[in-house]
């Protein structure tokens, strides 16, 4: 298969060849190598997406959003708290009833973060996400629509006031 | 003769739905690789792609629909059907657009694009339901996963399509 395609690759221009090698150098599957050299445009698109995503992840890490947390349940504000002003630990419980059963989340606020420490769902994604912190990382539970976001003081006051 | 072909098609659809459902359920039971809301490997898409390229778009749509509905029931969280149905619809629409213009050899690229469409649809619903576009924060992670697992799924599907004995021909 790859032996048959070799003459084609040598005919292709040098930019297409560079693309293929740079993609495989960034740790992709080796099985994809010959595809990348054969289709320069799609592989360029995928490469761009990977680089853009990595750049966005880096940018998110350098941001400083603020310490004002908003907890939303089913699209409505449930709790607003300045995480940095909490002394010790505060606990909250969210209990929702659905036709399929009850959804239970236990929140803990303190030490500059707010996190879900207990939930009765099977996947536990919200618990594993850790805390929502000042860099803006949210905590999201998709199945039961619980969201914790971090904001700056101005945005926070604008909504409350 | 006509009805016999139809019978064959329905039987195969049922078989592929069972395979897709099995993969889907196993995937929901595996602890997530990264604690990112909405992140999945999406291996069950391999079945949808296989059916779309081996049996046609109509069969693929039926298998996808059955898998989404039954998957939501068997996964124990019926509310996830909103996310998986919208994501599935988006990736199916993309598949409808490109199916005629591509062959199995381009699956390595079609598959990640399907995954990205799935993610976009899912994020749209999540933003709507949660009342805020917080899930956009996870978009780069989801897109990275879409490319990695999408290419993997595409290559696997292409290899499966080469094996014609799978359909009993």
PDB file of C-alpha atoms in Angstrom:
ATOM      1  CA  UNK A   1       0.000   0.000   0.000  1.00  0.00           C
ATOM      2  CA  UNK A   2       2.599   2.522   1.073  1.00  0.00           C
ATOM      3  CA  UNK A   3       5.033   1.211  -1.519  1.00  0.00           C
ATOM      4  CA  UNK A   4       2.599   2.080  -4.286  1.00  0.00           C
ATOM      5  CA  UNK A   5       2.202   5.638  -3.086  1.00  0.00           C
ATOM      6  CA  UNK A   6       5.860   6.489  -2.818  1.00  0.00           C
ATOM      7  CA  UNK A   7       6.264   7.812  -6.380  1.00  0.00           C
ATOM      8  CA  UNK A   8       3.293  10.162  -5.747  1.00  0.00           C
ATOM      9  CA  UNK A   9       4.899  11.642  -2.670  1.00  0.00           C
ATOM     10  CA  UNK A  10       8.097  12.557  -4.439  1.00  0.00           C
ATOM     11  CA  UNK A  11       6.103  14.430  -7.091  1.00  0.00           C
ATOM     12  CA  UNK A  12       4.336  16.546  -4.471  1.00  0.00           C
ATOM     13  CA  UNK A  13       5.787  19.935  -3.594  1.00  0.00           C
ATOM     14  CA  UNK A  14       7.985  20.446  -0.590  1.00  0.00           C
ATOM     15  CA  UNK A  15       5.383  22.269   1.540  1.00  0.00           C
ATOM     16  CA  UNK A  16       3.102  19.243   1.581  1.00  0.00           C
ATOM     17  CA  UNK A  17       6.003  17.087   2.657  1.00  0.00           C
ATOM     18  CA  UNK A  18       6.930  19.436   5.482  1.00  0.00           C
ATOM     19  CA  UNK A  19       3.352  19.419   6.723  1.00  0.00           C
ATOM     20  CA  UNK A  20       3.241  15.660   6.993  1.00  0.00           C
ATOM     21  CA  UNK A  21       6.512  15.441   8.856  1.00  0.00           C
ATOM     22  CA  UNK A  22       5.618  18.238  11.263  1.00  0.00           C
ATOM     23  CA  UNK A  23       2.308  16.601  12.133  1.00  0.00           C
ATOM     24  CA  UNK A  24       3.900  13.244  12.809  1.00  0.00           C
ATOM     25  CA  UNK A  25       6.568  14.996  14.864  1.00  0.00           C
ATOM     26  CA  UNK A  26       3.904  16.444  17.163  1.00  0.00           C
ATOM     27  CA  UNK A  27       3.099  12.988  18.474  1.00  0.00           C
ATOM     28  CA  UNK A  28       0.271  11.783  16.218  1.00  0.00           C
ATOM     29  CA  UNK A  29      -0.346   8.164  15.317  1.00  0.00           C
ATOM     30  CA  UNK A  30       2.186   6.775  12.911  1.00  0.00           C
ATOM     31  CA  UNK A  31      -0.537   5.075  10.915  1.00  0.00           C
ATOM     32  CA  UNK A  32      -1.682   8.531   9.770  1.00  0.00           C
ATOM     33  CA  UNK A  33       1.665   9.438   8.208  1.00  0.00           C
ATOM     34  CA  UNK A  34       0.911   8.552   4.627  1.00  0.00           C
ATOM     35  CA  UNK A  35      -2.524  10.218   4.745  1.00  0.00           C
ATOM     36  CA  UNK A  36      -1.022  13.502   5.877  1.00  0.00           C
ATOM     37  CA  UNK A  37       1.417  13.579   2.997  1.00  0.00           C
ATOM     38  CA  UNK A  38      -1.306  12.746   0.532  1.00  0.00           C
ATOM     39  CA  UNK A  39      -3.796  15.393   1.676  1.00  0.00           C
ATOM     40  CA  UNK A  40      -1.948  18.612   2.528  1.00  0.00           C
ATOM     41  CA  UNK A  41      -5.008  20.850   3.050  1.00  0.00           C
ATOM     42  CA  UNK A  42      -7.010  18.658   5.474  1.00  0.00           C
ATOM     43  CA  UNK A  43      -3.888  17.867   7.469  1.00  0.00           C
ATOM     44  CA  UNK A  44      -3.052  21.577   7.610  1.00  0.00           C
ATOM     45  CA  UNK A  45      -6.551  22.239   8.968  1.00  0.00           C
ATOM     46  CA  UNK A  46      -6.170  19.599  11.677  1.00  0.00           C
ATOM     47  CA  UNK A  47      -2.694  20.845  12.549  1.00  0.00           C
ATOM     48  CA  UNK A  48      -4.012  24.409  12.830  1.00  0.00           C
ATOM     49  CA  UNK A  49      -6.798  23.203  15.113  1.00  0.00           C
ATOM     50  CA  UNK A  50      -4.343  21.375  17.377  1.00  0.00           C
ATOM     51  CA  UNK A  51      -1.993  24.388  17.580  1.00  0.00           C
ATOM     52  CA  UNK A  52      -4.926  26.768  18.156  1.00  0.00           C
ATOM     53  CA  UNK A  53      -6.299  24.554  20.925  1.00  0.00           C
ATOM     54  CA  UNK A  54      -2.921  24.287  22.640  1.00  0.00           C
ATOM     55  CA  UNK A  55      -2.529  28.068  22.394  1.00  0.00           C
ATOM     56  CA  UNK A  56      -5.986  28.620  23.876  1.00  0.00           C
ATOM     57  CA  UNK A  57      -5.223  26.238  26.763  1.00  0.00           C
ATOM     58  CA  UNK A  58      -1.986  28.135  27.463  1.00  0.00           C
ATOM     59  CA  UNK A  59      -3.816  31.490  27.327  1.00  0.00           C
ATOM     60  CA  UNK A  60      -6.487  30.231  29.739  1.00  0.00           C
ATOM     61  CA  UNK A  61      -3.757  29.310  32.218  1.00  0.00           C
ATOM     62  CA  UNK A  62      -2.271  32.823  32.217  1.00  0.00           C
ATOM     63  CA  UNK A  63      -5.585  34.610  32.764  1.00  0.00           C
ATOM     64  CA  UNK A  64      -6.752  36.097  36.066  1.00  0.00           C
ATOM     65  CA  UNK A  65     -10.525  36.344  36.139  1.00  0.00           C
ATOM     66  CA  UNK A  66     -11.503  37.105  39.723  1.00  0.00           C
ATOM     67  CA  UNK A  67     -12.612  35.395  42.894  1.00  0.00           C
ATOM     68  CA  UNK A  68     -16.372  35.967  42.758  1.00  0.00           C
ATOM     69  CA  UNK A  69     -18.108  32.654  42.262  1.00  0.00           C
ATOM     70  CA  UNK A  70     -21.610  32.136  40.914  1.00  0.00           C
ATOM     71  CA  UNK A  71     -23.320  28.776  41.262  1.00  0.00           C
ATOM     72  CA  UNK A  72     -26.103  28.190  38.782  1.00  0.00           C
ATOM     73  CA  UNK A  73     -28.558  25.310  38.902  1.00  0.00           C
ATOM     74  CA  UNK A  74     -30.726  24.622  35.838  1.00  0.00           C
ATOM     75  CA  UNK A  75     -29.893  28.038  34.377  1.00  0.00           C
ATOM     76  CA  UNK A  76     -30.815  30.062  37.466  1.00  0.00           C
ATOM     77  CA  UNK A  77     -28.549  31.711  40.029  1.00  0.00           C
ATOM     78  CA  UNK A  78     -28.398  29.613  43.151  1.00  0.00           C
ATOM     79  CA  UNK A  79     -25.505  31.088  45.153  1.00  0.00           C
ATOM     80  CA  UNK A  80     -23.084  34.027  44.869  1.00  0.00           C
ATOM     81  CA  UNK A  81     -20.017  34.166  47.051  1.00  0.00           C
ATOM     82  CA  UNK A  82     -16.650  35.923  47.168  1.00  0.00           C
ATOM     83  CA  UNK A  83     -14.349  32.941  47.497  1.00  0.00           C
ATOM     84  CA  UNK A  84     -11.391  34.965  48.813  1.00  0.00           C
ATOM     85  CA  UNK A  85     -13.418  36.442  51.706  1.00  0.00           C
ATOM     86  CA  UNK A  86     -14.589  33.123  53.126  1.00  0.00           C
ATOM     87  CA  UNK A  87     -12.831  32.173  56.349  1.00  0.00           C
ATOM     88  CA  UNK A  88     -12.611  28.504  57.148  1.00  0.00           C
ATOM     89  CA  UNK A  89     -14.880  26.256  55.119  1.00  0.00           C
ATOM     90  CA  UNK A  90     -18.516  26.694  54.197  1.00  0.00           C
ATOM     91  CA  UNK A  91     -20.695  23.856  53.003  1.00  0.00           C
ATOM     92  CA  UNK A  92     -23.749  23.918  50.779  1.00  0.00           C
ATOM     93  CA  UNK A  93     -26.031  21.196  49.479  1.00  0.00           C
ATOM     94  CA  UNK A  94     -27.907  21.165  46.190  1.00  0.00           C
ATOM     95  CA  UNK A  95     -30.739  18.668  45.949  1.00  0.00           C
ATOM     96  CA  UNK A  96     -32.759  18.470  42.743  1.00  0.00           C
ATOM     97  CA  UNK A  97     -35.544  16.029  42.012  1.00  0.00           C
ATOM     98  CA  UNK A  98     -35.965  14.651  38.508  1.00  0.00           C
ATOM     99  CA  UNK A  99     -38.430  12.092  37.137  1.00  0.00           C
ATOM    100  CA  UNK A 100     -35.526   9.609  37.112  1.00  0.00           C
ATOM    101  CA  UNK A 101     -34.512  10.270  40.700  1.00  0.00           C
ATOM    102  CA  UNK A 102     -32.795  12.765  42.965  1.00  0.00           C
ATOM    103  CA  UNK A 103     -29.579  14.568  42.083  1.00  0.00           C
ATOM    104  CA  UNK A 104     -27.388  15.533  44.992  1.00  0.00           C
ATOM    105  CA  UNK A 105     -24.318  17.778  45.026  1.00  0.00           C
ATOM    106  CA  UNK A 106     -22.326  18.925  48.067  1.00  0.00           C
ATOM    107  CA  UNK A 107     -20.239  22.103  47.669  1.00  0.00           C
ATOM    108  CA  UNK A 108     -17.373  23.332  49.805  1.00  0.00           C
ATOM    109  CA  UNK A 109     -16.169  26.949  49.681  1.00  0.00           C
ATOM    110  CA  UNK A 110     -12.903  28.109  51.182  1.00  0.00           C
ATOM    111  CA  UNK A 111      -9.153  28.655  50.740  1.00  0.00           C
ATOM    112  CA  UNK A 112      -9.640  30.601  47.520  1.00  0.00           C
ATOM    113  CA  UNK A 113     -11.696  28.043  45.687  1.00  0.00           C
ATOM    114  CA  UNK A 114     -15.102  26.432  45.431  1.00  0.00           C
ATOM    115  CA  UNK A 115     -15.589  22.812  44.523  1.00  0.00           C
ATOM    116  CA  UNK A 116     -18.070  19.980  44.391  1.00  0.00           C
ATOM    117  CA  UNK A 117     -16.881  17.360  46.877  1.00  0.00           C
ATOM    118  CA  UNK A 118     -19.688  14.852  46.557  1.00  0.00           C
ATOM    119  CA  UNK A 119     -22.270  13.927  43.927  1.00  0.00           C
ATOM    120  CA  UNK A 120     -24.510  10.922  43.433  1.00  0.00           C
ATOM    121  CA  UNK A 121     -23.983  10.623  39.670  1.00  0.00           C
ATOM    122  CA  UNK A 122     -22.227   7.663  38.042  1.00  0.00           C
ATOM    123  CA  UNK A 123     -19.444   9.523  36.207  1.00  0.00           C
ATOM    124  CA  UNK A 124     -18.289  11.955  38.967  1.00  0.00           C
ATOM    125  CA  UNK A 125     -16.894  14.367  36.362  1.00  0.00           C
ATOM    126  CA  UNK A 126     -17.876  17.414  38.446  1.00  0.00           C
ATOM    127  CA  UNK A 127     -16.045  16.075  41.517  1.00  0.00           C
ATOM    128  CA  UNK A 128     -12.933  15.142  39.529  1.00  0.00           C
ATOM    129  CA  UNK A 129     -12.761  18.603  37.956  1.00  0.00           C
ATOM    130  CA  UNK A 130     -11.478  20.004  41.238  1.00  0.00           C
ATOM    131  CA  UNK A 131     -12.097  23.552  42.305  1.00  0.00           C
ATOM    132  CA  UNK A 132     -13.214  26.606  40.399  1.00  0.00           C
ATOM    133  CA  UNK A 133     -10.354  29.066  40.978  1.00  0.00           C
ATOM    134  CA  UNK A 134      -9.492  32.672  40.176  1.00  0.00           C
ATOM    135  CA  UNK A 135      -7.895  31.790  36.824  1.00  0.00           C
ATOM    136  CA  UNK A 136     -11.417  31.281  35.507  1.00  0.00           C
ATOM    137  CA  UNK A 137     -11.658  27.510  35.308  1.00  0.00           C
ATOM    138  CA  UNK A 138     -15.321  26.609  35.779  1.00  0.00           C
ATOM    139  CA  UNK A 139     -16.880  23.498  37.259  1.00  0.00           C
ATOM    140  CA  UNK A 140     -19.622  22.001  35.111  1.00  0.00           C
ATOM    141  CA  UNK A 141     -22.029  19.133  35.646  1.00  0.00           C
ATOM    142  CA  UNK A 142     -23.745  18.600  32.299  1.00  0.00           C
ATOM    143  CA  UNK A 143     -26.367  15.947  33.192  1.00  0.00           C
ATOM    144  CA  UNK A 144     -27.821  17.921  36.134  1.00  0.00           C
ATOM    145  CA  UNK A 145     -26.979  21.410  34.888  1.00  0.00           C
ATOM    146  CA  UNK A 146     -24.921  22.632  37.808  1.00  0.00           C
ATOM    147  CA  UNK A 147     -22.359  25.295  36.883  1.00  0.00           C
ATOM    148  CA  UNK A 148     -19.806  27.211  38.954  1.00  0.00           C
ATOM    149  CA  UNK A 149     -18.217  30.213  37.231  1.00  0.00           C
ATOM    150  CA  UNK A 150     -15.718  32.788  38.440  1.00  0.00           C
ATOM    151  CA  UNK A 151     -16.063  36.505  37.722  1.00  0.00           C
ATOM    152  CA  UNK A 152     -14.560  39.883  38.500  1.00  0.00           C
ATOM    153  CA  UNK A 153     -16.041  42.160  41.113  1.00  0.00           C
ATOM    154  CA  UNK A 154     -17.648  44.589  38.629  1.00  0.00           C
ATOM    155  CA  UNK A 155     -19.607  41.914  36.780  1.00  0.00           C
ATOM    156  CA  UNK A 156     -20.594  40.423  40.096  1.00  0.00           C
ATOM    157  CA  UNK A 157     -21.929  43.742  41.471  1.00  0.00           C
ATOM    158  CA  UNK A 158     -23.719  44.553  38.227  1.00  0.00           C
ATOM    159  CA  UNK A 159     -25.859  41.439  38.525  1.00  0.00           C
ATOM    160  CA  UNK A 160     -26.495  41.610  42.259  1.00  0.00           C
ATOM    161  CA  UNK A 161     -27.108  45.338  42.404  1.00  0.00           C
TER     162      UNK A 161
ATOM    163  CA  UNK B   1     -36.380 -10.621  -3.578  1.00  0.00           C
ATOM    164  CA  UNK B   2     -37.087  -7.041  -2.622  1.00  0.00           C
ATOM    165  CA  UNK B   3     -38.421  -7.959   0.781  1.00  0.00           C
ATOM    166  CA  UNK B   4     -35.509 -10.310   1.369  1.00  0.00           C
ATOM    167  CA  UNK B   5     -33.023  -7.493   0.757  1.00  0.00           C
ATOM    168  CA  UNK B   6     -34.956  -5.318   3.123  1.00  0.00           C
ATOM    169  CA  UNK B   7     -34.932  -8.061   5.734  1.00  0.00           C
ATOM    170  CA  UNK B   8     -31.166  -8.337   5.363  1.00  0.00           C
ATOM    171  CA  UNK B   9     -30.780  -4.594   5.776  1.00  0.00           C
ATOM    172  CA  UNK B  10     -32.931  -4.456   8.906  1.00  0.00           C
ATOM    173  CA  UNK B  11     -31.069  -7.377  10.453  1.00  0.00           C
ATOM    174  CA  UNK B  12     -27.737  -5.710   9.791  1.00  0.00           C
ATOM    175  CA  UNK B  13     -29.003  -2.409  11.205  1.00  0.00           C
ATOM    176  CA  UNK B  14     -30.050  -4.227  14.361  1.00  0.00           C
ATOM    177  CA  UNK B  15     -26.673  -5.903  14.613  1.00  0.00           C
ATOM    178  CA  UNK B  16     -24.791  -2.638  14.157  1.00  0.00           C
ATOM    179  CA  UNK B  17     -27.048  -0.884  16.673  1.00  0.00           C
ATOM    180  CA  UNK B  18     -26.189  -3.594  19.196  1.00  0.00           C
ATOM    181  CA  UNK B  19     -22.463  -3.143  18.521  1.00  0.00           C
ATOM    182  CA  UNK B  20     -22.660   0.659  18.748  1.00  0.00           C
ATOM    183  CA  UNK B  21     -24.717   0.461  21.932  1.00  0.00           C
ATOM    184  CA  UNK B  22     -22.245  -1.933  23.545  1.00  0.00           C
ATOM    185  CA  UNK B  23     -19.336   0.391  22.756  1.00  0.00           C
ATOM    186  CA  UNK B  24     -21.344   3.385  23.980  1.00  0.00           C
ATOM    187  CA  UNK B  25     -22.260   1.767  27.317  1.00  0.00           C
ATOM    188  CA  UNK B  26     -18.743   0.479  27.968  1.00  0.00           C
ATOM    189  CA  UNK B  27     -17.431   3.973  27.278  1.00  0.00           C
ATOM    190  CA  UNK B  28     -19.764   5.585  29.813  1.00  0.00           C
ATOM    191  CA  UNK B  29     -18.597   3.064  32.427  1.00  0.00           C
ATOM    192  CA  UNK B  30     -14.892   3.799  31.933  1.00  0.00           C
ATOM    193  CA  UNK B  31     -13.685   6.598  34.226  1.00  0.00           C
ATOM    194  CA  UNK B  32     -13.061   9.734  32.129  1.00  0.00           C
ATOM    195  CA  UNK B  33      -9.481  10.235  30.925  1.00  0.00           C
ATOM    196  CA  UNK B  34      -9.603  13.915  31.769  1.00  0.00           C
ATOM    197  CA  UNK B  35     -12.193  15.483  34.073  1.00  0.00           C
ATOM    198  CA  UNK B  36     -13.664  17.612  31.292  1.00  0.00           C
ATOM    199  CA  UNK B  37     -17.431  17.897  31.024  1.00  0.00           C
ATOM    200  CA  UNK B  38     -18.638  16.371  27.776  1.00  0.00           C
ATOM    201  CA  UNK B  39     -15.379  14.663  26.857  1.00  0.00           C
ATOM    202  CA  UNK B  40     -15.604  11.170  25.400  1.00  0.00           C
ATOM    203  CA  UNK B  41     -13.564   9.061  23.047  1.00  0.00           C
ATOM    204  CA  UNK B  42     -16.543   8.620  20.741  1.00  0.00           C
ATOM    205  CA  UNK B  43     -15.660   5.134  19.519  1.00  0.00           C
ATOM    206  CA  UNK B  44     -19.306   4.359  18.780  1.00  0.00           C
ATOM    207  CA  UNK B  45     -19.041   6.839  15.904  1.00  0.00           C
ATOM    208  CA  UNK B  46     -16.953   4.205  14.117  1.00  0.00           C
ATOM    209  CA  UNK B  47     -20.123   2.132  13.721  1.00  0.00           C
ATOM    210  CA  UNK B  48     -22.097   5.085  12.336  1.00  0.00           C
ATOM    211  CA  UNK B  49     -19.319   5.837   9.850  1.00  0.00           C
ATOM    212  CA  UNK B  50     -19.004   2.190   8.877  1.00  0.00           C
ATOM    213  CA  UNK B  51     -22.727   1.873   8.194  1.00  0.00           C
ATOM    214  CA  UNK B  52     -22.770   5.191   6.291  1.00  0.00           C
ATOM    215  CA  UNK B  53     -20.010   4.063   3.931  1.00  0.00           C
ATOM    216  CA  UNK B  54     -20.960   0.379   3.662  1.00  0.00           C
ATOM    217  CA  UNK B  55     -24.774   0.468   3.664  1.00  0.00           C
ATOM    218  CA  UNK B  56     -25.807   4.066   3.031  1.00  0.00           C
ATOM    219  CA  UNK B  57     -26.834   7.206   4.884  1.00  0.00           C
ATOM    220  CA  UNK B  58     -30.402   6.141   5.674  1.00  0.00           C
ATOM    221  CA  UNK B  59     -29.266   3.025   7.555  1.00  0.00           C
ATOM    222  CA  UNK B  60     -26.587   5.059   9.327  1.00  0.00           C
ATOM    223  CA  UNK B  61     -29.208   7.553  10.498  1.00  0.00           C
ATOM    224  CA  UNK B  62     -31.437   4.780  11.833  1.00  0.00           C
ATOM    225  CA  UNK B  63     -28.574   3.105  13.677  1.00  0.00           C
ATOM    226  CA  UNK B  64     -27.480   6.466  15.120  1.00  0.00           C
ATOM    227  CA  UNK B  65     -30.989   7.363  16.272  1.00  0.00           C
ATOM    228  CA  UNK B  66     -31.551   3.972  17.911  1.00  0.00           C
ATOM    229  CA  UNK B  67     -28.140   4.122  19.593  1.00  0.00           C
ATOM    230  CA  UNK B  68     -28.699   7.628  21.008  1.00  0.00           C
ATOM    231  CA  UNK B  69     -32.158   6.827  22.364  1.00  0.00           C
ATOM    232  CA  UNK B  70     -31.293   3.428  23.842  1.00  0.00           C
ATOM    233  CA  UNK B  71     -27.909   4.693  25.039  1.00  0.00           C
ATOM    234  CA  UNK B  72     -29.535   7.440  27.088  1.00  0.00           C
ATOM    235  CA  UNK B  73     -31.859   4.894  28.696  1.00  0.00           C
ATOM    236  CA  UNK B  74     -29.169   2.329  29.460  1.00  0.00           C
ATOM    237  CA  UNK B  75     -26.607   4.879  30.670  1.00  0.00           C
ATOM    238  CA  UNK B  76     -28.920   5.700  33.565  1.00  0.00           C
ATOM    239  CA  UNK B  77     -28.916   9.445  32.936  1.00  0.00           C
ATOM    240  CA  UNK B  78     -31.704  10.233  30.526  1.00  0.00           C
ATOM    241  CA  UNK B  79     -30.906  13.964  30.549  1.00  0.00           C
ATOM    242  CA  UNK B  80     -27.770  13.323  28.482  1.00  0.00           C
ATOM    243  CA  UNK B  81     -30.015  12.592  25.496  1.00  0.00           C
ATOM    244  CA  UNK B  82     -30.287  16.343  24.809  1.00  0.00           C
ATOM    245  CA  UNK B  83     -26.519  16.613  24.391  1.00  0.00           C
ATOM    246  CA  UNK B  84     -25.947  13.393  22.499  1.00  0.00           C
ATOM    247  CA  UNK B  85     -28.974  13.908  20.227  1.00  0.00           C
ATOM    248  CA  UNK B  86     -27.939  17.421  19.177  1.00  0.00           C
ATOM    249  CA  UNK B  87     -24.309  16.395  18.785  1.00  0.00           C
ATOM    250  CA  UNK B  88     -25.364  13.321  16.823  1.00  0.00           C
ATOM    251  CA  UNK B  89     -27.646  15.381  14.597  1.00  0.00           C
ATOM    252  CA  UNK B  90     -24.865  17.883  13.834  1.00  0.00           C
ATOM    253  CA  UNK B  91     -22.335  15.206  12.959  1.00  0.00           C
ATOM    254  CA  UNK B  92     -24.956  13.328  10.903  1.00  0.00           C
ATOM    255  CA  UNK B  93     -25.766  16.482   8.908  1.00  0.00           C
ATOM    256  CA  UNK B  94     -22.050  16.908   8.213  1.00  0.00           C
ATOM    257  CA  UNK B  95     -21.892  13.278   7.105  1.00  0.00           C
ATOM    258  CA  UNK B  96     -24.846  13.822   4.747  1.00  0.00           C
ATOM    259  CA  UNK B  97     -22.984  16.763   3.187  1.00  0.00           C
ATOM    260  CA  UNK B  98     -19.689  14.945   2.616  1.00  0.00           C
ATOM    261  CA  UNK B  99     -20.728  11.308   2.103  1.00  0.00           C
ATOM    262  CA  UNK B 100     -21.167  11.621  -1.673  1.00  0.00           C
ATOM    263  CA  UNK B 101     -17.928  13.560  -2.151  1.00  0.00           C
ATOM    264  CA  UNK B 102     -15.636  11.334  -0.137  1.00  0.00           C
ATOM    265  CA  UNK B 103     -14.492   7.738  -0.177  1.00  0.00           C
ATOM    266  CA  UNK B 104     -13.322   5.503   2.630  1.00  0.00           C
ATOM    267  CA  UNK B 105      -9.779   6.753   2.057  1.00  0.00           C
ATOM    268  CA  UNK B 106     -10.713  10.201   3.350  1.00  0.00           C
ATOM    269  CA  UNK B 107     -12.294   8.839   6.541  1.00  0.00           C
ATOM    270  CA  UNK B 108      -9.296   9.832   8.637  1.00  0.00           C
ATOM    271  CA  UNK B 109     -10.319  13.442   7.991  1.00  0.00           C
ATOM    272  CA  UNK B 110     -14.125  13.034   7.837  1.00  0.00           C
ATOM    273  CA  UNK B 111     -14.167  11.369  11.255  1.00  0.00           C
ATOM    274  CA  UNK B 112     -12.482  14.203  13.240  1.00  0.00           C
ATOM    275  CA  UNK B 113     -14.702  16.726  11.432  1.00  0.00           C
ATOM    276  CA  UNK B 114     -17.750  14.718  12.547  1.00  0.00           C
ATOM    277  CA  UNK B 115     -16.375  14.761  16.083  1.00  0.00           C
ATOM    278  CA  UNK B 116     -15.919  18.543  15.929  1.00  0.00           C
ATOM    279  CA  UNK B 117     -19.481  19.006  14.638  1.00  0.00           C
ATOM    280  CA  UNK B 118     -20.667  16.795  17.492  1.00  0.00           C
ATOM    281  CA  UNK B 119     -18.773  18.979  19.984  1.00  0.00           C
ATOM    282  CA  UNK B 120     -20.148  22.202  18.500  1.00  0.00           C
ATOM    283  CA  UNK B 121     -23.736  20.944  18.716  1.00  0.00           C
ATOM    284  CA  UNK B 122     -23.185  19.720  22.240  1.00  0.00           C
ATOM    285  CA  UNK B 123     -21.691  23.033  23.368  1.00  0.00           C
ATOM    286  CA  UNK B 124     -24.581  24.936  21.805  1.00  0.00           C
ATOM    287  CA  UNK B 125     -27.134  22.918  23.805  1.00  0.00           C
ATOM    288  CA  UNK B 126     -25.044  23.149  26.962  1.00  0.00           C
ATOM    289  CA  UNK B 127     -24.785  26.954  26.647  1.00  0.00           C
ATOM    290  CA  UNK B 128     -28.532  27.115  26.147  1.00  0.00           C
ATOM    291  CA  UNK B 129     -29.397  24.819  29.065  1.00  0.00           C
ATOM    292  CA  UNK B 130     -26.865  26.229  31.506  1.00  0.00           C
ATOM    293  CA  UNK B 131     -27.801  29.819  30.631  1.00  0.00           C
ATOM    294  CA  UNK B 132     -24.183  30.748  30.055  1.00  0.00           C
ATOM    295  CA  UNK B 133     -21.457  29.837  27.601  1.00  0.00           C
ATOM    296  CA  UNK B 134     -19.159  28.381  30.285  1.00  0.00           C
ATOM    297  CA  UNK B 135     -18.543  25.201  28.331  1.00  0.00           C
ATOM    298  CA  UNK B 136     -16.549  27.272  25.817  1.00  0.00           C
ATOM    299  CA  UNK B 137     -13.756  27.110  28.391  1.00  0.00           C
ATOM    300  CA  UNK B 138     -13.442  23.394  27.627  1.00  0.00           C
ATOM    301  CA  UNK B 139     -13.635  23.851  23.842  1.00  0.00           C
ATOM    302  CA  UNK B 140      -9.859  23.582  23.208  1.00  0.00           C
ATOM    303  CA  UNK B 141      -9.667  20.350  25.216  1.00  0.00           C
ATOM    304  CA  UNK B 142     -12.672  18.953  23.355  1.00  0.00           C
ATOM    305  CA  UNK B 143     -11.204  19.881  19.958  1.00  0.00           C
ATOM    306  CA  UNK B 144      -7.859  18.285  20.827  1.00  0.00           C
ATOM    307  CA  UNK B 145      -9.682  15.117  21.815  1.00  0.00           C
ATOM    308  CA  UNK B 146     -11.803  15.325  18.651  1.00  0.00           C
ATOM    309  CA  UNK B 147      -8.700  15.383  16.455  1.00  0.00           C
ATOM    310  CA  UNK B 148      -6.845  12.598  18.278  1.00  0.00           C
ATOM    311  CA  UNK B 149      -9.728  10.158  18.736  1.00  0.00           C
ATOM    312  CA  UNK B 150     -11.376  11.230  15.465  1.00  0.00           C
ATOM    313  CA  UNK B 151      -8.332  10.321  13.374  1.00  0.00           C
ATOM    314  CA  UNK B 152      -8.016   7.051  15.299  1.00  0.00           C
ATOM    315  CA  UNK B 153     -11.685   6.151  14.749  1.00  0.00           C
ATOM    316  CA  UNK B 154     -11.460   7.139  11.069  1.00  0.00           C
ATOM    317  CA  UNK B 155      -8.422   4.950  10.423  1.00  0.00           C
ATOM    318  CA  UNK B 156     -10.045   1.994  12.206  1.00  0.00           C
ATOM    319  CA  UNK B 157     -13.255   2.407  10.203  1.00  0.00           C
ATOM    320  CA  UNK B 158     -11.309   2.511   6.962  1.00  0.00           C
ATOM    321  CA  UNK B 159      -9.549  -0.732   7.873  1.00  0.00           C
ATOM    322  CA  UNK B 160     -12.906  -2.337   8.747  1.00  0.00           C
ATOM    323  CA  UNK B 161     -14.438  -1.230   5.432  1.00  0.00           C
ATOM    324  CA  UNK B 162     -11.701  -3.085   3.559  1.00  0.00           C
ATOM    325  CA  UNK B 163     -12.876  -6.341   5.098  1.00  0.00           C
ATOM    326  CA  UNK B 164     -15.883  -7.132   2.952  1.00  0.00           C
ATOM    327  CA  UNK B 165     -16.523 -10.443   4.661  1.00  0.00           C
ATOM    328  CA  UNK B 166     -17.846  -8.485   7.636  1.00  0.00           C
ATOM    329  CA  UNK B 167     -21.107  -7.827   5.814  1.00  0.00           C
ATOM    330  CA  UNK B 168     -21.342 -11.444   4.697  1.00  0.00           C
ATOM    331  CA  UNK B 169     -20.854 -10.656   1.023  1.00  0.00           C
TER     332      UNK B 169
END
